[in-house]
Amino acid sequence: MDRLNVALIGAGAIHTCHVEGLRHTPGVHLTALVESDREKGAALARRYDCRYYVDYREMLRDKDIDAVHICTPHYLHREMIIASLTAGKHVFSEKPVGLNLLEVSLIRQAAAEAKGRLGVCFQNRHNPTSQAIRQQLREGSIGDMRGMKASLTWSRGGAYYTDSGWRGRFATEGGSLLINQAIHTLDLMQWFAGGVSRVKGVVDSTLLSDIIETEDSAMAMLRFTNGAHGVFHATTCYSTDSPLQLEIHGERGLLRLEESRLWRITENERTLLACDAPPEGDAKCYWGDGHQQAISQFYAAVREEGKDDYATLDDAARAQAVVDALYRSSQMRQWVDILP
Ligand SMILES: NC(=O)c1ccc[n+]([C@@H]2O[C@H](COP(=O)([O-])OP(=O)(O)OC[C@H]3O[C@@H](n4cnc5c(N)ncnc54)[C@H](O)[C@@H]3O)[C@@H](O)[C@H]2O)c1
């Protein structure tokens, strides 16, 4: 296959991770940038030596473009994904693919008729520690899973929301902590356990309740399909961005992720299994170093049938189902079942 020409829509905070990811992926080329802020978009297009569009629909008419990366605010994802797939492009979208499961099902209809692939950016799956956890669970090194706990304590101040036209509002972000930050943690939990069957949780705004209409804190119990249960706590009201703490309790020991290091702890041993390196360039530590991996695996799948080591719409739907169920559970103060 010849070189793949890529267009990136939305040149905000995360876009540099995509630019770097593309730069490190052989056979792909950043050919166009779409950005509604004309001054920023034109300047960046000059820096990247690529075409510039202000309107993504005009870019989609460009037959040279093979694939589109979507890095815009959440409320634009569904329409941009569907339009790009309908125009015959491959799509690599930032999470979440939509504001809720209803939007995911609309995307599913378009994806079923499209010939392009749709990949979703759950880059933390590619962390060495995540890969090692999956391998340990596959090998059964700690026996059957009994439980899992995760604690995500990050810091997002008022300015993060007030300086942005879309964050902190249901109509444009779809929620905050759960759908934006903790969706990665919930995705890892459901991926490690092989699915979530029901949840009960409390989701609320605390420190930022005067600033955002969405949530900044959450706690929940999860019941996994393998019968184990999960304890989840997350907030963006801490004073710094701490590395994710996650522990899996098995019948013969623990897998413990702390300080970006994965340990296996049994009665007789404490073994360091893997370590996540800090990301390069402009990327923030808490985003991890996985964008390059996620992007190169996606293009490996685009190029070669059968190479499917990337997060698909089905994966995104599973994470979104947990997020949606937690919002619903908190409103109703009840357990909410998640359909398989
Ligand atoms: N995977 C991760 O770890 C990670 C980390 C941060 C952000 N994200 C995701 O990336 C996406 C963007 O987040 P961000 O923090 O970069 O947001 P941002 O607000 O910094 O950037 C969004 C950009 O999109 C542009 N834009 C808005 N409407 C547009 C339109 N119609 N056409 C073209 N450009 C448009 C804005 O001008 C802005 O430059 C979100 O989905 C977010 O959840 C993912």
mmCIF file of C-alpha atoms and ligand atoms in Angstrom:
data_model
loop_
_atom_site.group_PDB
_atom_site.id
_atom_site.type_symbol
_atom_site.label_atom_id
_atom_site.label_comp_id
_atom_site.label_asym_id
_atom_site.label_seq_id
_atom_site.Cartn_x
_atom_site.Cartn_y
_atom_site.Cartn_z
ATOM 1 C CA MET A 1 0.000 0.000 0.000
ATOM 2 C CA ASP A 2 1.220 3.499 -0.816
ATOM 3 C CA ARG A 3 1.726 6.233 1.730
ATOM 4 C CA LEU A 4 -1.410 6.985 3.732
ATOM 5 C CA ASN A 5 -2.374 10.671 3.866
ATOM 6 C CA VAL A 6 -3.788 11.750 7.197
ATOM 7 C CA ALA A 7 -5.843 14.792 8.232
ATOM 8 C CA LEU A 8 -6.104 15.848 11.863
ATOM 9 C CA ILE A 9 -9.186 17.738 13.093
ATOM 10 C CA GLY A 10 -8.764 19.908 16.206
ATOM 11 C CA ALA A 11 -5.348 21.276 17.156
ATOM 12 C CA GLY A 12 -5.793 21.678 20.922
ATOM 13 C CA ALA A 13 -3.987 20.212 23.933
ATOM 14 C CA ILE A 14 -3.902 16.577 22.771
ATOM 15 C CA HIS A 15 -3.107 17.073 19.101
ATOM 16 C CA THR A 16 0.686 17.069 19.540
ATOM 17 C CA CYS A 17 0.505 13.464 20.812
ATOM 18 C CA HIS A 18 -1.142 12.553 17.497
ATOM 19 C CA VAL A 19 1.369 14.546 15.446
ATOM 20 C CA GLU A 20 4.224 12.748 17.256
ATOM 21 C CA GLY A 21 2.475 9.391 16.894
ATOM 22 C CA LEU A 22 2.125 9.926 13.144
ATOM 23 C CA ARG A 23 5.751 11.063 12.873
ATOM 24 C CA HIS A 24 6.868 7.758 14.407
ATOM 25 C CA THR A 25 4.600 5.584 12.234
ATOM 26 C CA PRO A 26 6.172 4.492 8.940
ATOM 27 C CA GLY A 27 4.110 4.979 5.770
ATOM 28 C CA VAL A 28 1.770 7.674 7.095
ATOM 29 C CA HIS A 29 1.982 11.404 6.543
ATOM 30 C CA LEU A 30 0.221 14.376 8.129
ATOM 31 C CA THR A 31 -1.195 15.970 4.985
ATOM 32 C CA ALA A 32 -3.875 18.314 6.343
ATOM 33 C CA LEU A 33 -4.929 20.088 9.516
ATOM 34 C CA VAL A 34 -8.478 21.240 10.249
ATOM 35 C CA GLU A 35 -8.901 23.837 12.981
ATOM 36 C CA SER A 36 -11.769 26.261 13.531
ATOM 37 C CA ASP A 37 -9.422 28.829 15.090
ATOM 38 C CA ARG A 38 -8.023 30.294 11.863
ATOM 39 C CA GLU A 39 -4.960 31.984 13.306
ATOM 40 C CA LYS A 40 -3.819 28.928 15.271
ATOM 41 C CA GLY A 41 -4.701 26.510 12.475
ATOM 42 C CA ALA A 42 -2.862 28.420 9.751
ATOM 43 C CA ALA A 43 0.254 28.849 11.921
ATOM 44 C CA LEU A 44 0.352 25.160 12.860
ATOM 45 C CA ALA A 45 -0.237 24.048 9.265
ATOM 46 C CA ARG A 46 2.816 26.111 8.294
ATOM 47 C CA ARG A 47 4.814 24.465 11.091
ATOM 48 C CA TYR A 48 3.750 20.974 9.993
ATOM 49 C CA ASP A 49 4.090 21.869 6.308
ATOM 50 C CA CYS A 50 0.593 20.601 5.512
ATOM 51 C CA ARG A 51 -2.689 21.885 4.004
ATOM 52 C CA TYR A 52 -5.038 23.866 6.198
ATOM 53 C CA TYR A 53 -8.854 23.732 6.285
ATOM 54 C CA VAL A 54 -11.187 25.632 8.554
ATOM 55 C CA ASP A 55 -14.158 23.358 7.745
ATOM 56 C CA TYR A 56 -13.732 19.593 8.096
ATOM 57 C CA ARG A 57 -16.432 18.908 5.478
ATOM 58 C CA GLU A 58 -14.283 20.587 2.850
ATOM 59 C CA MET A 59 -11.313 18.428 3.889
ATOM 60 C CA LEU A 60 -13.470 15.289 3.572
ATOM 61 C CA ARG A 61 -14.027 16.086 -0.125
ATOM 62 C CA ASP A 62 -10.254 15.807 -0.670
ATOM 63 C CA LYS A 63 -9.760 12.417 -2.345
ATOM 64 C CA ASP A 64 -6.075 12.384 -1.317
ATOM 65 C CA ILE A 65 -6.964 12.025 2.361
ATOM 66 C CA ASP A 66 -7.073 8.390 3.469
ATOM 67 C CA ALA A 67 -7.520 8.751 7.238
ATOM 68 C CA VAL A 68 -8.787 11.289 9.749
ATOM 69 C CA HIS A 69 -7.774 11.827 13.381
ATOM 70 C CA ILE A 70 -10.467 13.435 15.532
ATOM 71 C CA CYS A 71 -9.165 15.568 18.415
ATOM 72 C CA THR A 72 -12.081 17.962 18.890
ATOM 73 C CA PRO A 73 -14.470 18.547 21.830
ATOM 74 C CA HIS A 74 -16.690 15.557 22.685
ATOM 75 C CA TYR A 75 -19.952 16.896 21.261
ATOM 76 C CA LEU A 76 -18.426 16.993 17.764
ATOM 77 C CA HIS A 77 -17.092 13.423 17.721
ATOM 78 C CA ARG A 78 -20.241 11.606 16.585
ATOM 79 C CA GLU A 79 -20.923 13.848 13.587
ATOM 80 C CA MET A 80 -17.250 13.985 12.566
ATOM 81 C CA ILE A 81 -16.760 10.214 12.875
ATOM 82 C CA ILE A 82 -19.919 9.443 10.886
ATOM 83 C CA ALA A 83 -19.145 12.025 8.184
ATOM 84 C CA SER A 84 -15.545 10.786 7.849
ATOM 85 C CA LEU A 85 -16.568 7.107 7.617
ATOM 86 C CA THR A 86 -19.287 7.997 5.117
ATOM 87 C CA ALA A 87 -16.693 9.843 3.020
ATOM 88 C CA GLY A 88 -14.709 6.576 2.839
ATOM 89 C CA LYS A 89 -11.924 7.532 5.268
ATOM 90 C CA HIS A 90 -10.339 5.493 8.039
ATOM 91 C CA VAL A 91 -10.923 7.182 11.397
ATOM 92 C CA PHE A 92 -8.835 7.301 14.552
ATOM 93 C CA SER A 93 -10.836 9.155 17.202
ATOM 94 C CA GLU A 94 -9.992 10.452 20.615
ATOM 95 C CA LYS A 95 -12.163 9.076 23.380
ATOM 96 C CA PRO A 96 -15.062 9.213 24.013
ATOM 97 C CA VAL A 97 -16.503 8.442 20.564
ATOM 98 C CA GLY A 98 -19.740 10.140 21.604
ATOM 99 C CA LEU A 99 -21.556 11.755 24.485
ATOM 100 C CA ASN A 100 -23.431 8.556 25.429
ATOM 101 C CA LEU A 101 -24.373 5.038 24.277
ATOM 102 C CA LEU A 102 -27.105 6.352 21.992
ATOM 103 C CA GLU A 103 -24.468 8.235 20.019
ATOM 104 C CA VAL A 104 -22.297 5.102 19.989
ATOM 105 C CA SER A 105 -25.145 3.163 18.377
ATOM 106 C CA LEU A 106 -25.544 5.833 15.671
ATOM 107 C CA ILE A 107 -21.838 5.529 14.944
ATOM 108 C CA ARG A 108 -22.193 1.741 14.847
ATOM 109 C CA GLN A 109 -24.749 2.006 12.040
ATOM 110 C CA ALA A 110 -22.418 4.184 9.967
ATOM 111 C CA ALA A 111 -19.395 1.971 10.750
ATOM 112 C CA ALA A 112 -21.274 -1.153 9.607
ATOM 113 C CA GLU A 113 -21.681 0.329 6.123
ATOM 114 C CA ALA A 114 -18.228 1.907 5.901
ATOM 115 C CA LYS A 115 -15.183 0.369 4.300
ATOM 116 C CA GLY A 116 -12.768 2.346 6.471
ATOM 117 C CA ARG A 117 -11.661 1.239 9.942
ATOM 118 C CA LEU A 118 -12.559 3.042 13.155
ATOM 119 C CA GLY A 119 -9.980 3.033 15.959
ATOM 120 C CA VAL A 120 -10.374 4.702 19.351
ATOM 121 C CA CYS A 121 -7.614 6.211 21.443
ATOM 122 C CA PHE A 122 -7.407 4.174 24.654
ATOM 123 C CA GLN A 123 -3.650 4.591 24.733
ATOM 124 C CA ASN A 124 -3.233 3.392 28.340
ATOM 125 C CA ARG A 125 -3.919 -0.146 27.108
ATOM 126 C CA HIS A 126 -0.494 0.043 25.465
ATOM 127 C CA ASN A 127 1.387 0.939 28.669
ATOM 128 C CA PRO A 128 3.949 -1.783 29.466
ATOM 129 C CA THR A 129 2.266 -2.217 32.882
ATOM 130 C CA SER A 130 -1.179 -2.738 31.264
ATOM 131 C CA GLN A 131 0.241 -5.246 28.799
ATOM 132 C CA ALA A 132 1.992 -7.063 31.670
ATOM 133 C CA ILE A 133 -1.240 -7.222 33.711
ATOM 134 C CA ARG A 134 -3.054 -8.787 30.749
ATOM 135 C CA GLN A 135 -0.255 -11.318 30.314
ATOM 136 C CA GLN A 136 -0.200 -12.215 34.032
ATOM 137 C CA LEU A 137 -3.977 -12.703 33.992
ATOM 138 C CA ARG A 138 -3.766 -14.828 30.818
ATOM 139 C CA GLU A 139 -1.081 -16.992 32.431
ATOM 140 C CA GLY A 140 -3.061 -17.246 35.671
ATOM 141 C CA SER A 141 -0.069 -16.227 37.791
ATOM 142 C CA ILE A 142 -2.230 -15.031 40.721
ATOM 143 C CA GLY A 143 -5.072 -17.485 40.169
ATOM 144 C CA ASP A 144 -8.717 -16.487 39.736
ATOM 145 C CA MET A 145 -9.538 -12.813 40.178
ATOM 146 C CA ARG A 146 -11.370 -12.011 43.391
ATOM 147 C CA GLY A 147 -11.389 -8.234 43.260
ATOM 148 C CA MET A 148 -9.881 -5.122 41.747
ATOM 149 C CA LYS A 149 -9.532 -1.590 43.091
ATOM 150 C CA ALA A 150 -8.502 1.607 41.361
ATOM 151 C CA SER A 151 -7.908 5.101 42.623
ATOM 152 C CA LEU A 152 -7.376 8.048 40.299
ATOM 153 C CA THR A 153 -6.574 11.362 41.981
ATOM 154 C CA TRP A 154 -5.788 14.175 39.566
ATOM 155 C CA SER A 155 -5.959 17.940 39.612
ATOM 156 C CA ARG A 156 -8.110 20.106 37.345
ATOM 157 C CA GLY A 157 -8.613 23.663 38.582
ATOM 158 C CA GLY A 158 -11.417 26.059 37.685
ATOM 159 C CA ALA A 159 -9.439 27.625 34.826
ATOM 160 C CA TYR A 160 -9.270 24.281 33.010
ATOM 161 C CA TYR A 161 -13.036 24.633 32.626
ATOM 162 C CA THR A 162 -13.570 28.393 32.429
ATOM 163 C CA ASP A 163 -10.829 28.852 29.787
ATOM 164 C CA SER A 164 -12.520 26.262 27.599
ATOM 165 C CA GLY A 165 -15.732 26.774 25.669
ATOM 166 C CA TRP A 166 -16.871 23.155 26.029
ATOM 167 C CA ARG A 167 -15.604 21.524 29.248
ATOM 168 C CA GLY A 168 -17.774 21.284 32.354
ATOM 169 C CA ARG A 169 -21.089 21.233 30.493
ATOM 170 C CA PHE A 170 -23.248 18.187 29.761
ATOM 171 C CA ALA A 171 -24.209 19.394 26.276
ATOM 172 C CA THR A 172 -20.641 19.712 25.059
ATOM 173 C CA GLU A 173 -18.479 17.442 27.267
ATOM 174 C CA GLY A 174 -21.167 14.897 28.218
ATOM 175 C CA GLY A 175 -19.937 14.851 31.838
ATOM 176 C CA SER A 176 -16.421 15.548 33.077
ATOM 177 C CA LEU A 177 -14.385 13.292 35.362
ATOM 178 C CA LEU A 178 -15.929 9.999 34.218
ATOM 179 C CA ILE A 179 -16.288 10.535 30.483
ATOM 180 C CA ASN A 180 -13.118 12.570 30.051
ATOM 181 C CA GLN A 181 -10.433 11.468 32.541
ATOM 182 C CA ALA A 182 -11.543 8.302 34.384
ATOM 183 C CA ILE A 183 -12.866 6.622 31.231
ATOM 184 C CA HIS A 184 -9.313 5.301 30.759
ATOM 185 C CA THR A 185 -9.319 3.726 34.249
ATOM 186 C CA LEU A 186 -12.805 2.262 33.777
ATOM 187 C CA ASP A 187 -11.743 0.914 30.397
ATOM 188 C CA LEU A 188 -8.671 -0.757 31.918
ATOM 189 C CA MET A 189 -10.740 -2.258 34.739
ATOM 190 C CA GLN A 190 -13.326 -3.720 32.361
ATOM 191 C CA TRP A 191 -10.589 -4.897 29.951
ATOM 192 C CA PHE A 192 -8.576 -6.633 32.679
ATOM 193 C CA ALA A 193 -11.638 -8.347 34.148
ATOM 194 C CA GLY A 194 -13.296 -9.190 30.815
ATOM 195 C CA GLY A 195 -16.386 -7.017 31.285
ATOM 196 C CA VAL A 196 -18.617 -5.334 33.860
ATOM 197 C CA SER A 197 -22.114 -6.661 34.544
ATOM 198 C CA ARG A 198 -23.478 -4.058 37.003
ATOM 199 C CA VAL A 199 -22.482 -0.934 38.906
ATOM 200 C CA LYS A 200 -23.624 1.212 41.790
ATOM 201 C CA GLY A 201 -21.989 4.560 42.318
ATOM 202 C CA VAL A 202 -22.154 8.167 43.390
ATOM 203 C CA VAL A 203 -21.055 10.897 41.018
ATOM 204 C CA ASP A 204 -21.007 14.547 42.043
ATOM 205 C CA SER A 205 -19.301 17.885 41.790
ATOM 206 C CA THR A 206 -17.533 18.973 44.961
ATOM 207 C CA LEU A 207 -14.749 21.584 44.924
ATOM 208 C CA LEU A 208 -15.839 22.865 41.516
ATOM 209 C CA SER A 209 -19.593 22.800 42.072
ATOM 210 C CA ASP A 210 -19.832 26.582 41.553
ATOM 211 C CA ILE A 211 -17.988 26.355 38.237
ATOM 212 C CA ILE A 212 -19.100 23.187 36.426
ATOM 213 C CA GLU A 213 -22.495 21.570 35.970
ATOM 214 C CA THR A 214 -20.790 18.176 35.515
ATOM 215 C CA GLU A 215 -18.929 15.972 38.037
ATOM 216 C CA ASP A 216 -15.441 16.226 39.548
ATOM 217 C CA SER A 217 -15.605 13.173 41.877
ATOM 218 C CA ALA A 218 -16.985 9.630 41.858
ATOM 219 C CA MET A 219 -16.960 6.410 43.863
ATOM 220 C CA ALA A 220 -18.459 3.114 42.835
ATOM 221 C CA MET A 221 -18.717 -0.637 43.230
ATOM 222 C CA LEU A 222 -18.464 -2.700 40.064
ATOM 223 C CA ARG A 223 -19.502 -6.308 39.581
ATOM 224 C CA PHE A 224 -17.403 -7.921 36.858
ATOM 225 C CA THR A 225 -18.696 -10.644 34.554
ATOM 226 C CA ASN A 226 -16.080 -13.033 36.031
ATOM 227 C CA GLY A 227 -17.827 -12.720 39.436
ATOM 228 C CA ALA A 228 -15.143 -10.538 41.085
ATOM 229 C CA HIS A 229 -16.045 -7.095 42.351
ATOM 230 C CA GLY A 230 -14.326 -3.783 41.874
ATOM 231 C CA VAL A 231 -13.851 -0.708 44.037
ATOM 232 C CA PHE A 232 -13.405 2.535 42.117
ATOM 233 C CA HIS A 233 -12.617 6.025 43.327
ATOM 234 C CA ALA A 234 -11.727 9.034 41.192
ATOM 235 C CA THR A 235 -11.481 12.773 41.563
ATOM 236 C CA THR A 236 -9.978 15.715 39.737
ATOM 237 C CA CYS A 237 -9.962 17.723 43.002
ATOM 238 C CA TYR A 238 -6.575 16.551 44.291
ATOM 239 C CA SER A 239 -3.651 18.994 44.447
ATOM 240 C CA THR A 240 -1.525 17.203 41.827
ATOM 241 C CA ASP A 241 -1.787 14.484 39.159
ATOM 242 C CA SER A 242 -0.834 11.280 40.951
ATOM 243 C CA PRO A 243 -0.108 8.131 38.971
ATOM 244 C CA LEU A 244 -3.037 5.704 38.849
ATOM 245 C CA GLN A 245 -3.117 3.181 41.703
ATOM 246 C CA LEU A 246 -4.665 -0.135 40.724
ATOM 247 C CA GLU A 247 -4.604 -3.518 42.395
ATOM 248 C CA ILE A 248 -5.921 -6.904 41.342
ATOM 249 C CA HIS A 249 -6.489 -9.424 44.094
ATOM 250 C CA GLY A 250 -6.237 -13.034 42.956
ATOM 251 C CA GLU A 251 -6.593 -16.252 44.911
ATOM 252 C CA ARG A 252 -2.779 -16.633 45.024
ATOM 253 C CA GLY A 253 -1.573 -13.036 45.250
ATOM 254 C CA LEU A 254 -1.790 -9.442 44.071
ATOM 255 C CA LEU A 255 -0.876 -7.448 40.988
ATOM 256 C CA ARG A 256 -0.225 -3.926 42.213
ATOM 257 C CA LEU A 257 0.322 -0.847 40.030
ATOM 258 C CA GLU A 258 1.821 2.046 41.981
ATOM 259 C CA GLU A 259 4.155 4.868 40.953
ATOM 260 C CA SER A 260 3.851 3.570 37.350
ATOM 261 C CA ARG A 261 5.439 0.257 38.366
ATOM 262 C CA LEU A 262 3.721 -3.109 38.348
ATOM 263 C CA TRP A 263 4.492 -5.546 41.156
ATOM 264 C CA ARG A 264 3.423 -9.137 41.666
ATOM 265 C CA ILE A 265 3.093 -9.820 45.368
ATOM 266 C CA THR A 266 2.600 -13.294 46.780
ATOM 267 C CA GLU A 267 3.280 -14.781 50.195
ATOM 268 C CA ASN A 268 6.931 -15.451 49.293
ATOM 269 C CA GLU A 269 7.897 -12.865 46.696
ATOM 270 C CA ARG A 270 7.554 -9.262 45.582
ATOM 271 C CA THR A 271 8.588 -9.028 41.929
ATOM 272 C CA LEU A 272 8.811 -5.936 39.733
ATOM 273 C CA LEU A 273 7.178 -6.907 36.425
ATOM 274 C CA ALA A 274 7.022 -3.713 34.355
ATOM 275 C CA CYS A 275 7.543 0.019 34.434
ATOM 276 C CA ASP A 276 5.905 2.819 32.390
ATOM 277 C CA ALA A 277 8.339 5.374 30.975
ATOM 278 C CA PRO A 278 7.376 9.056 31.111
ATOM 279 C CA PRO A 279 6.164 10.319 27.702
ATOM 280 C CA GLU A 280 8.347 12.313 25.331
ATOM 281 C CA GLY A 281 7.811 15.864 24.025
ATOM 282 C CA ASP A 282 4.813 18.012 25.013
ATOM 283 C CA ALA A 283 2.752 15.102 26.333
ATOM 284 C CA LYS A 284 1.625 15.278 29.957
ATOM 285 C CA CYS A 285 2.800 12.435 32.234
ATOM 286 C CA TYR A 286 -0.745 11.439 33.143
ATOM 287 C CA TRP A 287 -1.623 10.825 29.453
ATOM 288 C CA GLY A 288 1.034 8.093 29.435
ATOM 289 C CA ASP A 289 3.310 7.176 26.561
ATOM 290 C CA GLY A 290 0.804 5.091 24.625
ATOM 291 C CA HIS A 291 -0.343 7.385 21.816
ATOM 292 C CA GLN A 292 2.498 6.333 19.518
ATOM 293 C CA GLN A 293 1.748 2.663 20.117
ATOM 294 C CA ALA A 294 -1.994 3.144 19.721
ATOM 295 C CA ILE A 295 -1.517 5.036 16.446
ATOM 296 C CA SER A 296 1.038 2.652 14.948
ATOM 297 C CA GLN A 297 -1.079 -0.404 15.855
ATOM 298 C CA PHE A 298 -4.104 1.224 14.241
ATOM 299 C CA TYR A 299 -2.233 1.776 10.971
ATOM 300 C CA ALA A 300 -0.808 -1.752 11.108
ATOM 301 C CA ALA A 301 -4.447 -2.946 11.132
ATOM 302 C CA VAL A 302 -5.382 -0.587 8.281
ATOM 303 C CA ARG A 303 -2.553 -1.999 6.190
ATOM 304 C CA GLU A 304 -2.845 -5.666 7.039
ATOM 305 C CA GLU A 305 -5.968 -7.756 7.467
ATOM 306 C CA GLY A 306 -5.851 -9.738 10.731
ATOM 307 C CA LYS A 307 -3.645 -7.287 12.666
ATOM 308 C CA ASP A 308 -6.286 -6.178 15.116
ATOM 309 C CA ASP A 309 -4.386 -4.958 18.161
ATOM 310 C CA TYR A 310 -6.208 -1.636 18.474
ATOM 311 C CA ALA A 311 -9.222 -0.411 20.451
ATOM 312 C CA THR A 312 -12.358 -0.673 18.315
ATOM 313 C CA LEU A 313 -15.850 0.791 18.539
ATOM 314 C CA ASP A 314 -16.888 -2.307 20.534
ATOM 315 C CA ASP A 315 -14.171 -1.510 23.088
ATOM 316 C CA ALA A 316 -15.322 2.112 23.227
ATOM 317 C CA ALA A 317 -18.919 0.949 23.683
ATOM 318 C CA ARG A 318 -17.941 -1.244 26.655
ATOM 319 C CA ALA A 319 -16.199 1.661 28.416
ATOM 320 C CA GLN A 320 -19.054 4.028 27.543
ATOM 321 C CA ALA A 321 -21.582 1.552 28.963
ATOM 322 C CA VAL A 322 -19.820 1.659 32.350
ATOM 323 C CA VAL A 323 -19.682 5.476 32.272
ATOM 324 C CA ASP A 324 -23.381 5.779 31.308
ATOM 325 C CA ALA A 325 -24.401 3.213 33.938
ATOM 326 C CA LEU A 326 -22.542 5.126 36.660
ATOM 327 C CA TYR A 327 -24.284 8.386 35.768
ATOM 328 C CA ARG A 328 -27.634 6.581 35.835
ATOM 329 C CA SER A 329 -26.886 4.718 39.063
ATOM 330 C CA SER A 330 -25.950 7.945 40.802
ATOM 331 C CA GLN A 331 -29.175 9.640 39.675
ATOM 332 C CA MET A 332 -31.373 6.707 40.717
ATOM 333 C CA ARG A 333 -29.340 5.617 43.779
ATOM 334 C CA GLN A 334 -29.609 2.028 42.511
ATOM 335 C CA TRP A 335 -27.569 -0.773 40.968
ATOM 336 C CA VAL A 336 -27.632 -0.535 37.172
ATOM 337 C CA ASP A 337 -27.176 -3.636 35.026
ATOM 338 C CA ILE A 338 -25.004 -3.492 31.934
ATOM 339 C CA LEU A 339 -26.228 -5.601 29.024
ATOM 340 C CA PRO A 340 -23.576 -7.820 27.424
HETATM 341 N N1 LIG B 1 -6.322 10.223 25.236
HETATM 342 C C1 LIG B 1 -6.051 11.112 26.194
HETATM 343 O O1 LIG B 1 -5.394 10.817 27.192
HETATM 344 C C2 LIG B 1 -6.568 12.498 26.044
HETATM 345 C C3 LIG B 1 -5.985 13.562 26.744
HETATM 346 C C4 LIG B 1 -6.499 14.858 26.550
HETATM 347 C C5 LIG B 1 -7.584 15.041 25.698
HETATM 348 N N2 LIG B 1 -8.136 13.959 25.068
HETATM 349 C C6 LIG B 1 -9.312 14.103 24.191
HETATM 350 O O2 LIG B 1 -8.957 14.882 23.058
HETATM 351 C C7 LIG B 1 -10.070 15.640 22.622
HETATM 352 C C8 LIG B 1 -9.678 17.104 22.579
HETATM 353 O O3 LIG B 1 -9.287 17.495 23.875
HETATM 354 P P1 LIG B 1 -8.306 18.748 24.086
HETATM 355 O O4 LIG B 1 -7.985 18.752 25.536
HETATM 356 O O5 LIG B 1 -7.198 18.708 23.073
HETATM 357 O O6 LIG B 1 -9.326 19.935 23.743
HETATM 358 P P2 LIG B 1 -8.959 21.449 23.368
HETATM 359 O O7 LIG B 1 -10.134 22.265 23.725
HETATM 360 O O8 LIG B 1 -7.619 21.809 23.921
HETATM 361 O O9 LIG B 1 -8.787 21.380 21.785
HETATM 362 C C9 LIG B 1 -9.874 21.213 20.897
HETATM 363 C C10 LIG B 1 -9.494 21.878 19.580
HETATM 364 O O10 LIG B 1 -10.531 21.615 18.628
HETATM 365 C C11 LIG B 1 -10.761 22.830 17.896
HETATM 366 N N3 LIG B 1 -12.105 22.782 17.325
HETATM 367 C C12 LIG B 1 -13.295 22.970 17.966
HETATM 368 N N4 LIG B 1 -14.312 22.849 17.093
HETATM 369 C C13 LIG B 1 -13.757 22.556 15.885
HETATM 370 C C14 LIG B 1 -14.283 22.301 14.597
HETATM 371 N N5 LIG B 1 -15.602 22.322 14.341
HETATM 372 N N6 LIG B 1 -13.419 22.040 13.566
HETATM 373 C C15 LIG B 1 -12.083 22.028 13.796
HETATM 374 N N7 LIG B 1 -11.521 22.273 15.005
HETATM 375 C C16 LIG B 1 -12.355 22.518 16.036
HETATM 376 C C17 LIG B 1 -10.597 23.925 18.953
HETATM 377 O O11 LIG B 1 -10.375 25.185 18.367
HETATM 378 C C18 LIG B 1 -9.379 23.407 19.708
HETATM 379 O O12 LIG B 1 -8.172 23.830 19.100
HETATM 380 C C19 LIG B 1 -11.191 15.306 23.605
HETATM 381 O O13 LIG B 1 -11.948 14.262 23.076
HETATM 382 C C20 LIG B 1 -10.479 14.842 24.846
HETATM 383 O O14 LIG B 1 -11.245 13.948 25.644
HETATM 384 C C21 LIG B 1 -7.648 12.714 25.212
#
